[in-house]
Amino acid sequence: MKSLAELQEIRNRTLNNITLRKEGADEIRVVVGMATCGIAAGARPVMSAFVEEIAKRNLSNVTVAQTGCIGVCRLEPIVEIMMPGEEKVTYVKMTPEKAKRVVAEHIVNKQIVSEYTIGAAN
Amino acid sequence: MEELSLHILDIVQNSIAADAANIKVEIIEDIEADSLKISVEDNGKGMSEETVKKVCDPFTTGRTTRRVGMGIPLLKLAAELTGGGISIESKLGEGTKITAWFGYSHIDRQPLGDIASTMQQLICMNEQVDFMYIHRVGEKVFELDTREIKKMLQGVSLTEAAVMDWVLGYLTENEEQLYQNS
Ligand SMILES: Nc1ncnc2c1ncn2[C@@H]1O[C@H](COP(=O)(O)OP(=O)(O)OP(=O)(O)O)[C@@H](O)[C@H]1O
Ligand SMILES: [Mg+2]
């Protein structure tokens, strides 16, 4: 069984990473819409997929956050990606599978997955 | 919503939007009494009596042209479909408690679903909030007070990948324990 005491060790390990990270601080933000329509449409597994994929690839300069209603219920789950110096990209009708692809292509390789963007859905 | 835990995820968003600093989520499964009860209690900004009436019955107020929310009506519907219901106690400036009860064995009762992921996301994505999470199944109980986690982390963020992973693992293990026959 996991115990709270393990957090001590996780804390120490993480502190080392944080000091390393400060130097190349190119923060990328992933924001998942978590209002009623987003949750009903599947925002929770999408959020989990981003968190897992980012952890698996050790992308320590990416933060995942949640927000309220982004706007268009029929296009939920909606995810926004903000990169420094780039315009915000809005992905719609997201799924865990699409989330993995967005991490690999957009966040890692800097290639927007156009077919999932709000522009393509309209 | 397909799972009760998705209703919880949604109802807690209301508490967060109401600037709550403390949120208590409690689930009580009492199979002998054929009852499943969920409550979310916060110390956020609260609601006036008029607002409480409106959110319970958004379709019968009629005269309002404002957009009405769907979160609470959906919870109410899900509860009533199982012979249960909801209650809202709220006081402006003090906080809100929403309770929903369900017929445990009713065919239309949604499963609790992935409560571990739900609580992980709530806890880690809303660091400013202290959560108390209590889940009872019969005689067994799992309690989590996020202040204890924060004390151990001493300033390291709950959004750190390694921390999020631990939180999910901790919740998953303890949830499984609740359903194991001892
Ligand atoms: N815990 C709370 N504290 C204060 N006000 C609340 C709380 N819960 C609900 N409310 C009020 O009741 C309203 C209706 O809530 P409800 O969840 O049904 O819809 P909503 O949050 O407005 O929209 P959505 O459809 O995205 O959930 C809220 O907009 C808010 O004004
Ligand atoms: Mg709501």
mmCIF file of N, CA and C in Angstrom, chain A residues 34 39-40 44-45, chain B residues 1-13 25-27 29 36 38 40 75 78 102 109-122 133 135 175 179:
data_model
loop_
_atom_site.group_PDB
_atom_site.id
_atom_site.type_symbol
_atom_site.label_atom_id
_atom_site.label_comp_id
_atom_site.label_asym_id
_atom_site.label_seq_id
_atom_site.Cartn_x
_atom_site.Cartn_y
_atom_site.Cartn_z
ATOM 1 N N MET A 34 -13.640 22.396 -18.219
ATOM 2 C CA MET A 34 -14.264 21.469 -17.261
ATOM 3 C C MET A 34 -15.605 21.989 -16.754
ATOM 4 N N ILE A 39 -17.490 18.171 -19.121
ATOM 5 C CA ILE A 39 -17.415 16.943 -18.316
ATOM 6 C C ILE A 39 -18.320 15.871 -18.920
ATOM 7 N N ALA A 40 -19.535 16.270 -19.302
ATOM 8 C CA ALA A 40 -20.476 15.301 -19.866
ATOM 9 C C ALA A 40 -19.949 14.741 -21.183
ATOM 10 N N ARG A 44 -12.879 14.534 -18.557
ATOM 11 C CA ARG A 44 -12.030 13.914 -17.528
ATOM 12 C C ARG A 44 -10.989 12.951 -18.121
ATOM 13 N N PRO A 45 -11.401 11.970 -18.954
ATOM 14 C CA PRO A 45 -10.368 11.116 -19.545
ATOM 15 C C PRO A 45 -9.400 11.863 -20.465
ATOM 16 N N MET B 1 -24.531 12.728 -18.077
ATOM 17 C CA MET B 1 -23.434 12.148 -17.299
ATOM 18 C C MET B 1 -23.662 10.657 -17.134
ATOM 19 N N GLU B 2 -22.591 9.882 -17.273
ATOM 20 C CA GLU B 2 -22.749 8.439 -17.201
ATOM 21 C C GLU B 2 -22.334 7.861 -15.857
ATOM 22 N N GLU B 3 -21.670 8.675 -15.060
ATOM 23 C CA GLU B 3 -21.181 8.180 -13.772
ATOM 24 C C GLU B 3 -21.500 9.197 -12.693
ATOM 25 N N LEU B 4 -21.747 8.691 -11.486
ATOM 26 C CA LEU B 4 -21.969 9.614 -10.374
ATOM 27 C C LEU B 4 -20.720 10.449 -10.111
ATOM 28 N N SER B 5 -19.554 9.862 -10.343
ATOM 29 C CA SER B 5 -18.329 10.628 -10.086
ATOM 30 C C SER B 5 -18.191 11.821 -11.038
ATOM 31 N N LEU B 6 -18.812 11.744 -12.213
ATOM 32 C CA LEU B 6 -18.789 12.908 -13.111
ATOM 33 C C LEU B 6 -19.688 14.016 -12.569
ATOM 34 N N HIS B 7 -20.798 13.635 -11.943
ATOM 35 C CA HIS B 7 -21.622 14.647 -11.266
ATOM 36 C C HIS B 7 -20.815 15.311 -10.154
ATOM 37 N N ILE B 8 -20.056 14.494 -9.424
ATOM 38 C CA ILE B 8 -19.249 15.058 -8.335
ATOM 39 C C ILE B 8 -18.227 16.051 -8.900
ATOM 40 N N LEU B 9 -17.539 15.641 -9.958
ATOM 41 C CA LEU B 9 -16.559 16.519 -10.607
ATOM 42 C C LEU B 9 -17.211 17.854 -10.970
ATOM 43 N N ASP B 10 -18.423 17.774 -11.471
ATOM 44 C CA ASP B 10 -19.135 18.966 -11.922
ATOM 45 C C ASP B 10 -19.643 19.831 -10.764
ATOM 46 N N ILE B 11 -20.227 19.181 -9.757
ATOM 47 C CA ILE B 11 -20.780 19.931 -8.624
ATOM 48 C C ILE B 11 -19.651 20.640 -7.853
ATOM 49 N N VAL B 12 -18.500 19.970 -7.755
ATOM 50 C CA VAL B 12 -17.373 20.608 -7.063
ATOM 51 C C VAL B 12 -16.867 21.824 -7.853
ATOM 52 N N GLN B 13 -17.004 21.798 -9.174
ATOM 53 C CA GLN B 13 -16.611 22.996 -9.958
ATOM 54 C C GLN B 13 -17.410 24.212 -9.505
ATOM 55 N N VAL B 25 -16.051 16.407 0.348
ATOM 56 C CA VAL B 25 -16.809 15.509 -0.524
ATOM 57 C C VAL B 25 -17.017 14.220 0.253
ATOM 58 N N GLU B 26 -18.281 13.828 0.404
ATOM 59 C CA GLU B 26 -18.551 12.601 1.157
ATOM 60 C C GLU B 26 -19.465 11.682 0.357
ATOM 61 N N ILE B 27 -19.101 10.412 0.323
ATOM 62 C CA ILE B 27 -19.917 9.393 -0.349
ATOM 63 C C ILE B 27 -20.215 8.323 0.682
ATOM 64 N N GLU B 29 -22.102 4.732 1.017
ATOM 65 C CA GLU B 29 -22.825 3.618 0.405
ATOM 66 C C GLU B 29 -23.311 2.711 1.519
ATOM 67 N N LEU B 36 -27.440 5.289 -1.404
ATOM 68 C CA LEU B 36 -26.136 5.875 -1.731
ATOM 69 C C LEU B 36 -26.309 7.383 -1.627
ATOM 70 N N ILE B 38 -24.435 11.247 -1.572
ATOM 71 C CA ILE B 38 -23.256 12.046 -1.926
ATOM 72 C C ILE B 38 -23.481 13.451 -1.408
ATOM 73 N N VAL B 40 -21.538 17.437 -1.088
ATOM 74 C CA VAL B 40 -20.431 18.353 -1.362
ATOM 75 C C VAL B 40 -20.692 19.608 -0.547
ATOM 76 N N LEU B 75 -27.991 16.608 -11.815
ATOM 77 C CA LEU B 75 -27.810 15.796 -10.600
ATOM 78 C C LEU B 75 -29.178 15.432 -10.021
ATOM 79 N N ALA B 78 -30.871 12.771 -12.100
ATOM 80 C CA ALA B 78 -30.251 11.454 -11.892
ATOM 81 C C ALA B 78 -30.698 10.847 -10.568
ATOM 82 N N PHE B 102 -29.606 8.450 -3.566
ATOM 83 C CA PHE B 102 -29.996 7.558 -4.660
ATOM 84 C C PHE B 102 -30.459 6.225 -4.099
ATOM 85 N N ARG B 109 -29.849 3.642 -11.342
ATOM 86 C CA ARG B 109 -28.763 4.337 -10.638
ATOM 87 C C ARG B 109 -27.463 4.190 -11.418
ATOM 88 N N GLN B 110 -26.847 5.344 -11.712
ATOM 89 C CA GLN B 110 -25.573 5.302 -12.422
ATOM 90 C C GLN B 110 -24.514 4.716 -11.497
ATOM 91 N N PRO B 111 -23.515 4.061 -12.080
ATOM 92 C CA PRO B 111 -22.413 3.568 -11.242
ATOM 93 C C PRO B 111 -21.598 4.750 -10.718
ATOM 94 N N LEU B 112 -20.883 4.537 -9.623
ATOM 95 C CA LEU B 112 -20.034 5.610 -9.107
ATOM 96 C C LEU B 112 -18.957 5.954 -10.126
ATOM 97 N N GLY B 113 -18.437 4.953 -10.818
ATOM 98 C CA GLY B 113 -17.450 5.212 -11.862
ATOM 99 C C GLY B 113 -16.070 5.519 -11.299
ATOM 100 N N ASP B 114 -15.298 6.225 -12.104
ATOM 101 C CA ASP B 114 -13.888 6.424 -11.780
ATOM 102 C C ASP B 114 -13.702 7.574 -10.789
ATOM 103 N N ILE B 115 -13.995 7.281 -9.535
ATOM 104 C CA ILE B 115 -13.899 8.321 -8.504
ATOM 105 C C ILE B 115 -12.434 8.670 -8.208
ATOM 106 N N ALA B 116 -11.519 7.725 -8.430
ATOM 107 C CA ALA B 116 -10.100 8.011 -8.159
ATOM 108 C C ALA B 116 -9.584 9.108 -9.101
ATOM 109 N N SER B 117 -9.839 8.981 -10.396
ATOM 110 C CA SER B 117 -9.422 10.029 -11.342
ATOM 111 C C SER B 117 -10.116 11.345 -11.054
ATOM 112 N N THR B 118 -11.388 11.249 -10.690
ATOM 113 C CA THR B 118 -12.150 12.462 -10.382
ATOM 114 C C THR B 118 -11.514 13.227 -9.228
ATOM 115 N N MET B 119 -11.248 12.528 -8.144
ATOM 116 C CA MET B 119 -10.669 13.211 -6.977
ATOM 117 C C MET B 119 -9.240 13.653 -7.255
ATOM 118 N N GLN B 120 -8.495 12.852 -8.020
ATOM 119 C CA GLN B 120 -7.123 13.254 -8.368
ATOM 120 C C GLN B 120 -7.136 14.593 -9.107
ATOM 121 N N GLN B 121 -8.005 14.698 -10.092
ATOM 122 C CA GLN B 121 -8.031 15.939 -10.876
ATOM 123 C C GLN B 121 -8.489 17.118 -10.027
ATOM 124 N N LEU B 122 -9.493 16.888 -9.198
ATOM 125 C CA LEU B 122 -9.963 17.978 -8.340
ATOM 126 C C LEU B 122 -8.873 18.434 -7.387
ATOM 127 N N TYR B 133 -11.935 14.316 1.733
ATOM 128 C CA TYR B 133 -12.660 13.318 0.954
ATOM 129 C C TYR B 133 -12.945 12.132 1.858
ATOM 130 N N HIS B 135 -15.129 8.463 1.963
ATOM 131 C CA HIS B 135 -15.931 7.474 1.234
ATOM 132 C C HIS B 135 -16.190 6.294 2.162
ATOM 133 N N GLU B 175 -9.510 3.028 -2.722
ATOM 134 C CA GLU B 175 -10.858 2.755 -3.212
ATOM 135 C C GLU B 175 -11.061 1.245 -3.380
ATOM 136 N N TYR B 179 -13.870 -2.060 -1.359
ATOM 137 C CA TYR B 179 -14.780 -3.057 -1.925
ATOM 138 C C TYR B 179 -14.284 -4.491 -1.744
#
